[in-house]
Tab-separated table of C-alpha atoms in Angstrom:
chain	number	residue	atom	x	y	z
F	1	UNK	CA	18.966	24.558	-27.645
F	2	UNK	CA	16.058	22.855	-25.719
F	3	UNK	CA	17.486	20.582	-22.625
F	4	UNK	CA	15.613	16.861	-22.754
F	5	UNK	CA	15.508	14.145	-20.048
F	6	UNK	CA	15.479	10.476	-20.373
F	7	UNK	CA	13.746	8.358	-17.498
F	8	UNK	CA	14.913	4.966	-16.302
F	9	UNK	CA	12.725	2.825	-14.216
F	10	UNK	CA	14.693	0.182	-12.123
F	11	UNK	CA	14.086	-2.016	-8.674
F	12	UNK	CA	15.006	1.217	-6.848
F	13	UNK	CA	12.917	2.865	-8.100
F	14	UNK	CA	12.413	5.552	-11.474
F	15	UNK	CA	15.567	8.127	-12.195
F	16	UNK	CA	15.761	11.313	-14.011
F	17	UNK	CA	18.911	12.052	-16.164
F	18	UNK	CA	20.015	14.900	-18.075
F	19	UNK	CA	20.597	13.387	-21.236
F	20	UNK	CA	23.194	15.877	-22.711
F	21	UNK	CA	24.733	15.396	-19.304
F	22	UNK	CA	24.532	12.682	-17.982
F	23	UNK	CA	23.857	14.770	-14.300
F	24	UNK	CA	20.939	13.112	-12.323
F	25	UNK	CA	18.210	15.492	-11.820
F	26	UNK	CA	15.719	13.610	-9.712
F	27	UNK	CA	14.700	10.754	-8.611
F	28	UNK	CA	11.954	8.424	-7.010
F	29	UNK	CA	12.638	5.926	-4.592
F	30	UNK	CA	10.327	3.572	-3.271
F	31	UNK	CA	9.010	1.586	-6.073
F	32	UNK	CA	10.622	-1.559	-7.957
F	33	UNK	CA	9.411	-0.917	-11.445
F	34	UNK	CA	8.954	-4.433	-13.273
F	35	UNK	CA	8.163	-4.474	-17.212
F	36	UNK	CA	8.507	-1.612	-20.183
F	37	UNK	CA	5.605	-0.110	-18.994
F	38	UNK	CA	6.238	1.054	-15.482
F	39	UNK	CA	6.016	4.087	-15.201
F	40	UNK	CA	4.921	6.876	-17.142
F	41	UNK	CA	5.560	11.583	-16.811
F	42	UNK	CA	4.150	14.364	-17.662
F	43	UNK	CA	5.379	17.786	-17.256
F	44	UNK	CA	4.608	17.753	-13.297
F	45	UNK	CA	4.079	13.913	-11.732
F	46	UNK	CA	5.161	10.600	-12.525
F	47	UNK	CA	2.742	7.486	-12.107
F	48	UNK	CA	4.816	4.055	-11.287
F	49	UNK	CA	3.799	0.454	-11.095
F	50	UNK	CA	4.944	-1.619	-7.439
F	51	UNK	CA	5.755	-5.053	-9.370
F	52	UNK	CA	5.335	-6.201	-6.138
F	53	UNK	CA	2.222	-4.920	-4.598
F	54	UNK	CA	-0.714	-3.620	-6.302
F	55	UNK	CA	0.286	0.323	-5.594
F	56	UNK	CA	0.588	3.062	-7.599
F	57	UNK	CA	2.917	5.436	-6.276
F	58	UNK	CA	3.211	9.125	-7.464
F	59	UNK	CA	6.293	11.512	-7.472
F	60	UNK	CA	6.333	14.997	-7.722
F	61	UNK	CA	9.394	15.644	-10.829
F	62	UNK	CA	11.126	18.210	-8.983
F	63	UNK	CA	14.974	18.731	-8.906
F	64	UNK	CA	16.173	16.342	-6.014
F	65	UNK	CA	12.793	15.414	-5.072
F	66	UNK	CA	13.068	11.617	-3.373
F	67	UNK	CA	10.134	10.752	-1.756
F	68	UNK	CA	6.724	10.332	-3.009
F	69	UNK	CA	3.631	12.329	-3.103
F	70	UNK	CA	1.457	9.774	-1.641
F	71	UNK	CA	0.539	6.280	-2.825
F	72	UNK	CA	-2.911	4.765	-3.159
F	73	UNK	CA	-3.671	1.201	-4.148
F	74	UNK	CA	-5.694	-0.374	-6.812
F	75	UNK	CA	-8.304	-2.691	-7.511
F	76	UNK	CA	-6.090	-5.298	-8.699
F	77	UNK	CA	-2.485	-5.797	-9.666
F	78	UNK	CA	-1.176	-3.765	-12.585
F	79	UNK	CA	1.278	-4.763	-15.205
F	80	UNK	CA	1.823	-1.536	-17.115
F	81	UNK	CA	0.763	2.485	-16.955
F	82	UNK	CA	-0.005	4.758	-19.788
F	83	UNK	CA	-0.691	9.074	-19.348
F	84	UNK	CA	-3.471	10.035	-21.313
F	85	UNK	CA	-3.308	13.859	-22.836
F	86	UNK	CA	-0.911	14.950	-20.912
F	87	UNK	CA	-1.978	14.022	-17.317
F	88	UNK	CA	-5.390	14.714	-17.519
F	89	UNK	CA	-6.271	10.970	-17.781
F	90	UNK	CA	-4.037	7.474	-16.571
F	91	UNK	CA	-4.812	4.447	-17.681
F	92	UNK	CA	-4.010	0.979	-16.533
F	93	UNK	CA	-3.685	-2.730	-18.247
F	94	UNK	CA	-3.998	-5.143	-15.277
F	95	UNK	CA	-2.385	-8.386	-15.107
F	96	UNK	CA	-6.206	-10.020	-15.572
F	97	UNK	CA	-6.340	-8.044	-19.300
F	98	UNK	CA	-9.091	-5.785	-17.777
F	99	UNK	CA	-8.222	-1.671	-19.017
F	100	UNK	CA	-8.968	1.139	-16.278
F	101	UNK	CA	-9.036	4.517	-17.575
F	102	UNK	CA	-9.557	7.216	-14.926
F	103	UNK	CA	-9.521	11.020	-14.743
F	104	UNK	CA	-6.592	12.487	-12.319
F	105	UNK	CA	-8.221	15.783	-11.529
F	106	UNK	CA	-10.621	14.153	-10.121
F	107	UNK	CA	-9.827	10.505	-9.715
F	108	UNK	CA	-12.730	8.813	-11.135
F	109	UNK	CA	-12.567	5.743	-12.530
F	110	UNK	CA	-14.426	6.531	-15.752
F	111	UNK	CA	-14.277	3.234	-17.376
F	112	UNK	CA	-12.740	-0.209	-17.290
F	113	UNK	CA	-12.802	-3.133	-19.903
F	114	UNK	CA	-12.058	-6.310	-20.919
F	115	UNK	CA	-8.912	-6.429	-23.575
F	116	UNK	CA	-7.139	-9.268	-24.130
F	117	UNK	CA	-7.380	-12.933	-22.598
F	118	UNK	CA	-4.337	-12.951	-20.904
F	119	UNK	CA	-2.148	-10.002	-19.090
F	120	UNK	CA	-1.842	-6.641	-20.659
F	121	UNK	CA	2.013	-5.986	-21.343
F	122	UNK	CA	1.516	-2.320	-23.326
F	123	UNK	CA	0.261	0.527	-24.019
F	124	UNK	CA	0.055	3.554	-26.541
F	125	UNK	CA	-1.619	6.159	-27.018
F	126	UNK	CA	-2.205	9.457	-29.854
F	127	UNK	CA	-4.918	11.524	-30.463
F	128	UNK	CA	-7.805	9.987	-28.899
F	129	UNK	CA	-6.702	6.111	-29.704
F	130	UNK	CA	-5.429	3.903	-27.258
F	131	UNK	CA	-3.338	0.574	-28.632
F	132	UNK	CA	-3.169	-2.600	-25.939
F	133	UNK	CA	-0.804	-5.342	-26.253
F	134	UNK	CA	-1.553	-8.718	-24.135
F	135	UNK	CA	0.316	-11.658	-23.628
F	136	UNK	CA	-2.007	-13.698	-26.198
F	137	UNK	CA	-0.213	-12.263	-28.402
F	138	UNK	CA	-2.783	-9.953	-29.937
F	139	UNK	CA	-2.595	-5.862	-30.042
F	140	UNK	CA	-5.982	-4.049	-30.409
F	141	UNK	CA	-6.730	-0.463	-31.175
F	142	UNK	CA	-9.323	1.141	-29.227
F	143	UNK	CA	-11.055	4.870	-29.668
F	144	UNK	CA	-11.097	6.282	-26.351
F	145	UNK	CA	-14.219	8.422	-27.092
F	146	UNK	CA	-16.270	5.003	-28.221
F	147	UNK	CA	-14.763	3.226	-25.300
F	148	UNK	CA	-15.786	5.460	-22.481
F	149	UNK	CA	-19.675	6.095	-23.152
F	150	UNK	CA	-21.487	4.389	-21.355
F	151	UNK	CA	-24.627	4.736	-23.114
F	152	UNK	CA	-23.216	3.620	-26.411
F	153	UNK	CA	-22.121	0.690	-25.016
F	154	UNK	CA	-24.342	0.120	-22.094
F	155	UNK	CA	-25.952	-3.436	-23.306
F	156	UNK	CA	-23.316	-4.443	-25.048
F	157	UNK	CA	-19.197	-5.473	-24.046
F	158	UNK	CA	-16.409	-2.699	-24.930
F	159	UNK	CA	-14.718	-4.113	-28.419
F	160	UNK	CA	-11.584	-2.886	-30.199
F	161	UNK	CA	-12.356	-1.170	-33.674
F	162	UNK	CA	-9.548	-3.048	-35.382
F	163	UNK	CA	-7.433	-6.222	-33.943
F	164	UNK	CA	-3.530	-7.208	-34.915
F	165	UNK	CA	-3.372	-10.600	-34.907
F	166	UNK	CA	-0.461	-11.669	-36.939
F	167	UNK	CA	1.950	-12.065	-33.652
F	168	UNK	CA	2.481	-15.353	-32.218
F	169	UNK	CA	3.616	-14.774	-29.112
F	170	UNK	CA	3.113	-12.242	-26.007
F	171	UNK	CA	3.622	-8.453	-27.249
F	172	UNK	CA	6.350	-6.700	-25.193
F	173	UNK	CA	6.672	-2.728	-26.832
F	174	UNK	CA	4.496	-0.370	-29.251
F	175	UNK	CA	4.860	2.727	-31.027
F	176	UNK	CA	2.657	4.916	-32.218
F	177	UNK	CA	5.512	7.573	-34.393
F	178	UNK	CA	3.045	9.934	-35.292
F	179	UNK	CA	-0.594	11.603	-34.743
F	180	UNK	CA	-2.908	10.780	-37.537
F	181	UNK	CA	-3.931	6.729	-36.864
F	182	UNK	CA	-7.272	7.684	-36.783
F	183	UNK	CA	-7.715	9.256	-40.157
F	184	UNK	CA	-5.085	6.796	-41.790
F	185	UNK	CA	-1.944	8.467	-41.779
F	186	UNK	CA	-0.005	7.231	-38.776
F	187	UNK	CA	1.681	4.037	-38.072
F	188	UNK	CA	1.434	1.634	-35.865
F	189	UNK	CA	4.830	-0.796	-34.733
F	190	UNK	CA	4.480	-3.833	-32.671
F	191	UNK	CA	7.263	-6.045	-31.070
F	192	UNK	CA	6.551	-9.367	-29.522
F	193	UNK	CA	8.594	-12.168	-28.187
F	194	UNK	CA	8.388	-14.181	-31.743
F	195	UNK	CA	10.945	-11.903	-32.537
F	196	UNK	CA	9.394	-10.475	-34.466
F	197	UNK	CA	8.356	-6.248	-35.133
F	198	UNK	CA	6.376	-5.712	-37.330
F	199	UNK	CA	4.472	-2.439	-39.105
F	200	UNK	CA	0.882	-1.959	-39.704
F	201	UNK	CA	-1.344	1.149	-41.006
F	202	UNK	CA	-4.722	1.081	-39.490
F	203	UNK	CA	-7.753	3.213	-40.947
F	204	UNK	CA	-10.570	4.038	-38.702
F	205	UNK	CA	-13.972	5.402	-39.968
F	206	UNK	CA	-17.191	6.403	-38.170
F	207	UNK	CA	-19.997	4.381	-40.331
F	208	UNK	CA	-22.924	6.921	-38.800
F	209	UNK	CA	-23.354	4.409	-35.260
F	210	UNK	CA	-19.563	3.671	-34.317
F	211	UNK	CA	-16.117	3.835	-35.499
F	212	UNK	CA	-14.809	0.781	-37.696
F	213	UNK	CA	-11.399	-0.330	-38.832
F	214	UNK	CA	-9.059	-2.128	-40.820
F	215	UNK	CA	-5.694	-2.612	-40.738
F	216	UNK	CA	-2.659	-3.852	-43.596
F	217	UNK	CA	0.494	-5.395	-42.700
F	218	UNK	CA	3.242	-3.241	-44.678
F	219	UNK	CA	6.233	-4.984	-43.535
F	220	UNK	CA	7.792	-7.491	-41.175
F	221	UNK	CA	11.372	-7.294	-39.439
F	222	UNK	CA	12.808	-10.589	-38.587
F	223	UNK	CA	15.681	-10.060	-35.868
F	224	UNK	CA	17.807	-13.010	-34.057
F	225	UNK	CA	16.574	-12.678	-31.163
F	226	UNK	CA	13.910	-11.753	-28.748
F	227	UNK	CA	12.592	-8.759	-29.234
F	228	UNK	CA	12.138	-6.812	-25.785
F	229	UNK	CA	11.941	-2.577	-27.045
F	230	UNK	CA	11.908	-0.876	-30.106
F	231	UNK	CA	11.593	3.244	-31.234
F	232	UNK	CA	10.783	4.865	-34.484
F	233	UNK	CA	11.996	8.374	-35.823
F	234	UNK	CA	9.859	11.184	-36.012
F	235	UNK	CA	10.015	10.288	-40.287
F	236	UNK	CA	9.163	6.660	-39.644
F	237	UNK	CA	12.514	5.821	-42.015
F	238	UNK	CA	14.855	4.142	-39.083
F	239	UNK	CA	13.619	1.350	-36.809
F	240	UNK	CA	15.401	0.457	-33.630
F	241	UNK	CA	15.057	-2.638	-32.410
F	242	UNK	CA	16.345	-4.083	-28.530
F	243	UNK	CA	17.323	-7.107	-28.538
F	244	UNK	CA	18.472	-10.713	-26.521
F	245	UNK	CA	20.667	-10.572	-29.193
F	246	UNK	CA	21.846	-7.034	-29.475
F	247	UNK	CA	20.650	-3.429	-30.821
F	248	UNK	CA	19.943	-3.310	-34.188
F	249	UNK	CA	18.842	-0.268	-36.391
F	250	UNK	CA	17.100	-0.583	-39.420
F	251	UNK	CA	16.249	1.694	-42.349
F	252	UNK	CA	12.690	1.288	-43.709
F	253	UNK	CA	13.792	2.852	-47.218
F	254	UNK	CA	17.042	2.504	-49.481
F	255	UNK	CA	18.054	3.877	-52.785
F	256	UNK	CA	17.431	1.822	-55.802
F	257	UNK	CA	15.854	1.682	-59.356
F	258	UNK	CA	12.245	2.459	-59.942
F	259	UNK	CA	9.740	-0.630	-60.321
F	260	UNK	CA	8.395	0.774	-63.348
F	261	UNK	CA	9.473	-0.728	-66.749
F	262	UNK	CA	12.046	1.320	-69.001
F	263	UNK	CA	12.903	3.367	-66.506
F	264	UNK	CA	15.932	5.196	-65.410
F	265	UNK	CA	14.793	7.107	-62.008
F	266	UNK	CA	15.764	6.209	-58.579
F	267	UNK	CA	14.280	6.935	-55.209
F	268	UNK	CA	13.676	5.313	-52.161
F	269	UNK	CA	12.482	1.710	-52.205
F	270	UNK	CA	10.190	0.509	-49.061
F	271	UNK	CA	11.448	-2.336	-47.714
F	272	UNK	CA	9.996	-5.508	-46.781
F	273	UNK	CA	6.085	-6.746	-47.782
F	274	UNK	CA	2.959	-8.312	-46.665
F	275	UNK	CA	4.711	-11.679	-47.715
F	276	UNK	CA	9.050	-10.551	-47.380
F	277	UNK	CA	10.602	-10.362	-43.834
F	278	UNK	CA	13.215	-8.166	-43.727
F	279	UNK	CA	15.703	-10.248	-42.373
F	280	UNK	CA	18.809	-9.049	-39.655
F	281	UNK	CA	21.258	-9.324	-42.440
F	282	UNK	CA	19.945	-6.081	-43.730
F	283	UNK	CA	20.197	-4.663	-40.274
F	284	UNK	CA	22.578	-2.295	-38.830
F	285	UNK	CA	24.707	-3.597	-35.471
F	286	UNK	CA	25.535	-0.905	-33.012
F	287	UNK	CA	29.019	-2.276	-31.155
F	288	UNK	CA	27.806	-2.739	-28.211
F	289	UNK	CA	29.462	-4.697	-25.752
F	290	UNK	CA	26.796	-6.046	-23.871
F	291	UNK	CA	24.754	-8.511	-26.001
F	292	UNK	CA	21.306	-8.109	-24.287
F	293	UNK	CA	19.623	-4.690	-24.095
F	294	UNK	CA	16.915	-4.345	-21.481
F	295	UNK	CA	15.391	-0.925	-23.488
F	296	UNK	CA	15.878	2.067	-25.345
F	297	UNK	CA	14.409	5.935	-26.581
F	298	UNK	CA	15.284	8.349	-28.946
F	299	UNK	CA	15.585	11.701	-28.107
F	300	UNK	CA	13.207	14.737	-29.820
F	301	UNK	CA	14.820	15.054	-32.936
F	302	UNK	CA	16.379	11.203	-33.369
F	303	UNK	CA	19.693	12.320	-33.406
F	304	UNK	CA	20.872	10.349	-29.714
F	305	UNK	CA	19.902	6.870	-29.884
F	306	UNK	CA	20.039	5.802	-25.771
F	307	UNK	CA	20.055	2.064	-24.719
F	308	UNK	CA	20.424	0.164	-21.081
F	309	UNK	CA	21.662	-3.160	-20.888
F	310	UNK	CA	20.329	-5.755	-18.203
F	311	UNK	CA	23.371	-5.221	-16.399
F	312	UNK	CA	22.638	-1.726	-15.521
F	313	UNK	CA	24.524	0.394	-18.057
F	314	UNK	CA	22.647	3.700	-20.224
F	315	UNK	CA	24.686	4.082	-23.049
F	316	UNK	CA	24.387	7.465	-25.518
F	317	UNK	CA	24.720	7.201	-29.124
F	318	UNK	CA	25.026	8.839	-32.149
F	319	UNK	CA	22.417	7.711	-34.646
F	320	UNK	CA	24.053	8.967	-37.796
F	321	UNK	CA	27.446	7.406	-36.553
F	322	UNK	CA	26.777	4.890	-34.386
F	323	UNK	CA	29.462	6.087	-31.821
F	324	UNK	CA	28.540	5.527	-28.267
F	325	UNK	CA	29.450	9.740	-26.464
F	326	UNK	CA	28.441	8.988	-22.984
F	327	UNK	CA	27.901	6.458	-20.725
F	328	UNK	CA	25.401	7.197	-17.647
F	329	UNK	CA	26.651	5.244	-14.388
F	330	UNK	CA	24.875	5.388	-11.140
F	331	UNK	CA	25.067	2.823	-8.516
F	332	UNK	CA	20.877	2.404	-7.992
F	333	UNK	CA	21.103	1.196	-11.914
F	334	UNK	CA	23.090	-1.654	-10.907
F	335	UNK	CA	19.648	-3.368	-9.363
F	336	UNK	CA	18.508	-3.522	-13.191
F	337	UNK	CA	17.059	-0.915	-16.268
F	338	UNK	CA	13.842	-2.205	-17.461
F	339	UNK	CA	12.447	0.584	-19.226
F	340	UNK	CA	13.108	4.148	-20.598
F	341	UNK	CA	11.899	7.272	-21.262
F	342	UNK	CA	12.772	10.139	-22.909
F	343	UNK	CA	11.356	14.065	-23.351
F	344	UNK	CA	12.215	17.787	-22.923
F	345	UNK	CA	12.601	18.899	-19.810
F	346	UNK	CA	9.514	20.834	-18.036
F	347	UNK	CA	10.546	24.172	-17.008
F	348	UNK	CA	11.305	23.254	-13.317
F	349	UNK	CA	14.314	20.575	-14.348
F	350	UNK	CA	15.284	23.719	-16.617
F	351	UNK	CA	13.746	23.062	-19.752
F	352	UNK	CA	11.571	25.485	-21.331
F	353	UNK	CA	9.458	28.183	-20.232
F	354	UNK	CA	6.328	29.344	-22.031
F	355	UNK	CA	4.257	32.374	-21.544
F	356	UNK	CA	0.953	33.998	-22.913
F	357	UNK	CA	2.958	36.940	-23.586
F	358	UNK	CA	5.831	35.086	-24.482
F	359	UNK	CA	5.936	36.625	-28.040
F	360	UNK	CA	5.772	40.196	-26.814
F	361	UNK	CA	8.948	40.474	-24.643
F	362	UNK	CA	11.938	41.102	-25.618
F	363	UNK	CA	14.782	38.142	-24.861
F	364	UNK	CA	16.195	40.716	-21.857
F	365	UNK	CA	13.205	40.728	-20.455
F	366	UNK	CA	12.434	37.048	-20.738
F	367	UNK	CA	15.255	36.307	-19.327
F	368	UNK	CA	14.529	38.260	-16.360
F	369	UNK	CA	11.560	36.494	-15.353
F	370	UNK	CA	11.889	34.094	-13.043
F	371	UNK	CA	12.406	30.559	-13.270
F	372	UNK	CA	9.881	28.022	-11.065
F	373	UNK	CA	12.526	26.037	-9.011
F	374	UNK	CA	9.704	23.625	-7.606
F	375	UNK	CA	6.628	23.318	-8.102
F	376	UNK	CA	4.525	23.004	-5.121
F	377	UNK	CA	1.380	20.861	-5.970
F	378	UNK	CA	-0.531	18.805	-9.125
F	379	UNK	CA	-3.784	18.016	-10.027
F	380	UNK	CA	-4.005	14.902	-8.634
F	381	UNK	CA	-6.513	13.274	-7.201
F	382	UNK	CA	-6.138	10.098	-5.668
F	383	UNK	CA	-7.923	6.939	-7.521
F	384	UNK	CA	-11.108	5.151	-6.936
F	385	UNK	CA	-11.441	1.824	-7.187
F	386	UNK	CA	-14.936	1.262	-8.204
F	387	UNK	CA	-16.585	2.548	-10.824
F	388	UNK	CA	-18.952	5.435	-11.262
F	389	UNK	CA	-20.127	6.204	-14.297
F	390	UNK	CA	-23.687	7.278	-15.188
F	391	UNK	CA	-24.125	3.915	-17.605
F	392	UNK	CA	-22.138	0.886	-15.158
F	393	UNK	CA	-24.179	-1.543	-13.807
F	394	UNK	CA	-23.436	-0.406	-10.108
F	395	UNK	CA	-21.533	2.433	-9.191
F	396	UNK	CA	-20.634	1.120	-5.728
F	397	UNK	CA	-21.747	-2.095	-3.806
F	398	UNK	CA	-24.682	-0.434	-1.854
F	399	UNK	CA	-26.361	1.761	-5.044
F	400	UNK	CA	-29.154	0.236	-6.693
F	401	UNK	CA	-30.853	0.590	-9.989
F	402	UNK	CA	-34.104	3.038	-9.705
F	403	UNK	CA	-36.521	2.025	-11.662
F	404	UNK	CA	-39.958	4.597	-12.149
F	405	UNK	CA	-43.049	2.768	-13.478
F	406	UNK	CA	-45.028	5.017	-15.779
F	407	UNK	CA	-48.289	4.283	-16.210
F	408	UNK	CA	-50.906	4.400	-19.423
F	409	UNK	CA	-53.017	8.055	-19.392
F	410	UNK	CA	-54.174	7.642	-22.831
F	411	UNK	CA	-57.588	6.592	-22.258
F	412	UNK	CA	-57.878	8.896	-19.433
F	413	UNK	CA	-56.606	11.769	-21.259
F	414	UNK	CA	-59.615	10.711	-23.541
F	415	UNK	CA	-62.254	10.322	-21.386
F	416	UNK	CA	-61.200	14.396	-20.659
F	417	UNK	CA	-61.296	15.427	-24.210
F	418	UNK	CA	-64.278	13.671	-24.756
F	419	UNK	CA	-66.016	15.644	-21.925
F	420	UNK	CA	-64.734	18.925	-22.031
F	421	UNK	CA	-67.360	21.452	-22.905
F	422	UNK	CA	-65.727	23.613	-25.178
F	423	UNK	CA	-69.116	25.543	-25.983
F	424	UNK	CA	-68.487	28.730	-23.532
F	425	UNK	CA	-70.192	31.541	-24.647
F	426	UNK	CA	-67.721	34.492	-25.247
F	427	UNK	CA	-69.390	36.628	-22.718
F	428	UNK	CA	-68.814	34.763	-19.597
F	429	UNK	CA	-64.282	34.099	-20.655
F	430	UNK	CA	-61.797	36.143	-21.613
F	431	UNK	CA	-60.061	36.013	-25.187
F	432	UNK	CA	-57.024	34.027	-23.371
F	433	UNK	CA	-58.959	31.021	-21.715
F	434	UNK	CA	-61.195	30.513	-24.947
F	435	UNK	CA	-58.365	29.821	-26.883
F	436	UNK	CA	-56.307	27.021	-23.979
F	437	UNK	CA	-59.894	25.281	-24.478
F	438	UNK	CA	-59.156	25.409	-28.196
F	439	UNK	CA	-55.914	24.199	-27.912
F	440	UNK	CA	-57.246	21.395	-25.821
F	441	UNK	CA	-59.935	20.125	-28.352
F	442	UNK	CA	-59.508	16.572	-29.783
F	443	UNK	CA	-57.349	15.757	-33.141
F	444	UNK	CA	-55.076	18.303	-33.047
F	445	UNK	CA	-51.831	16.781	-30.913
F	446	UNK	CA	-52.320	18.834	-27.603
F	447	UNK	CA	-52.892	15.696	-25.065
F	448	UNK	CA	-50.123	13.854	-26.758
F	449	UNK	CA	-47.694	16.742	-26.574
F	450	UNK	CA	-48.824	17.013	-23.264
F	451	UNK	CA	-47.719	13.173	-22.714
F	452	UNK	CA	-44.557	14.424	-24.320
F	453	UNK	CA	-43.408	16.710	-21.793
F	454	UNK	CA	-44.990	14.771	-18.465
F	455	UNK	CA	-42.147	11.914	-19.442
F	456	UNK	CA	-40.114	13.619	-20.372
F	457	UNK	CA	-39.948	15.629	-16.664
F	458	UNK	CA	-40.052	12.243	-15.197
F	459	UNK	CA	-36.415	11.745	-16.957
F	460	UNK	CA	-35.330	15.109	-16.258
F	461	UNK	CA	-36.098	13.845	-12.307
F	462	UNK	CA	-34.786	10.891	-12.770
F	463	UNK	CA	-31.567	11.858	-13.842
F	464	UNK	CA	-31.162	14.446	-10.950
F	465	UNK	CA	-32.199	11.308	-8.432
F	466	UNK	CA	-29.073	9.639	-10.374
F	467	UNK	CA	-26.690	12.666	-10.223
F	468	UNK	CA	-27.685	13.032	-6.097
F	469	UNK	CA	-27.273	9.809	-5.330
F	470	UNK	CA	-23.781	9.535	-7.370
F	471	UNK	CA	-22.503	12.588	-5.471
F	472	UNK	CA	-23.360	10.876	-2.435
F	473	UNK	CA	-21.173	7.768	-3.303
F	474	UNK	CA	-18.500	10.015	-4.420
F	475	UNK	CA	-18.587	11.653	-0.554
F	476	UNK	CA	-18.457	8.375	0.374
F	477	UNK	CA	-15.624	7.304	-0.995
F	478	UNK	CA	-13.529	10.056	-0.400
F	479	UNK	CA	-14.284	9.491	2.821
F	480	UNK	CA	-13.316	5.721	2.547
F	481	UNK	CA	-9.985	6.737	0.812
F	482	UNK	CA	-9.198	9.520	3.289
F	483	UNK	CA	-9.452	7.269	6.228
F	484	UNK	CA	-7.312	4.593	4.531
F	485	UNK	CA	-4.537	7.215	4.026
F	486	UNK	CA	-4.956	8.467	7.302
F	487	UNK	CA	-4.675	4.545	8.660
F	488	UNK	CA	-1.508	3.520	6.295
F	489	UNK	CA	0.005	6.530	7.667
F	490	UNK	CA	-0.443	5.858	11.001
């Protein structure tokens, strides 16, 4: 059986527990996590956003660790954070409505753009698709390959491929059930303060120039209280909602007679639709004593449901019987739980180990291999506060745009060709020289080719100049960041 962990975001930091045993494995102190998306984690580190200061705290995911690896400032106040591509990228949503994406290995800010009119409250991703929700009650779907392309969007603002605007109040949670959103196989689930959870089918296509999409509303689930968080199982048959009125489970399919006439076959029938709302009477309520549920999450196979109340209790439920299996009590949870997240445990926390020759070794040999107790380093660099993209208007505050004037040499080349004497005796020159001179005769296109080659060479020189200047700016940014870090430590 695989080891699974559950991480809880509290006012005292990030707490990580064994899902089935309830024992604490690690914790990150010194940060006050606020909101549904205040932290996110991968196999080696945890990124958490402080609600009081525009700071990012990075913790190494080791057993027993309590202190952060390093802390660095954000360019503005951040509301939510999301890890992309197993930790290769980090995306944040700002309170100003902007989305910022970094490459964690280099710390380079890849792109920042205006996404919402209010604060960005939630972020989720799947297979190169980023979904954002905000206080403006809108949900936007972005294709990262298009949003991060500076050259494709140099003269225009970054626009979403499709927007979901049926909610009336701020978005509280997002869920992408499975991969395949960009091909139309997956679905997006959105929750809002308007007491509803909506199920969408989004189709994204490429029209030859850019990505375009369309959305279709499949179902609307109505709950008696404000929806704080949602979770969906892998098969997309059950929706779990943490609301201010309790913990609910909605089965998206019921068994009934087929809609076809003269048919006696029965099978699964989908609930809801574009016009009908699934009311709370059709939902199963969990027998929890806490009326308001702040957050929840499902384990890997959907057999266990983890819920957190505003009072600071974590409960593990069996989804088949809706019975409480265990309760996790910790004094660090008493400050209030704002977020839950579950995943398979990494090797340093007791998770499965993998290697290239794993299939060639016998089980007894695998068991004798040493288990990494702790990770000593992570591929994470302090993030830049100023964008340095190739297509951005300014890379730093000291950069000025470089413009190179290209003179028109068409008239000079025409005069050169008209005055060129090609009637040279064969005996006075070599055959190769004659071939070269014949290639310069008017009308054969050689002058045009030379102009094109010159322009290409000038363009290569310009790109080389931009790369050199960018490298100088990155060195300057690194020196400033190192100085600020040393100053903060002192």
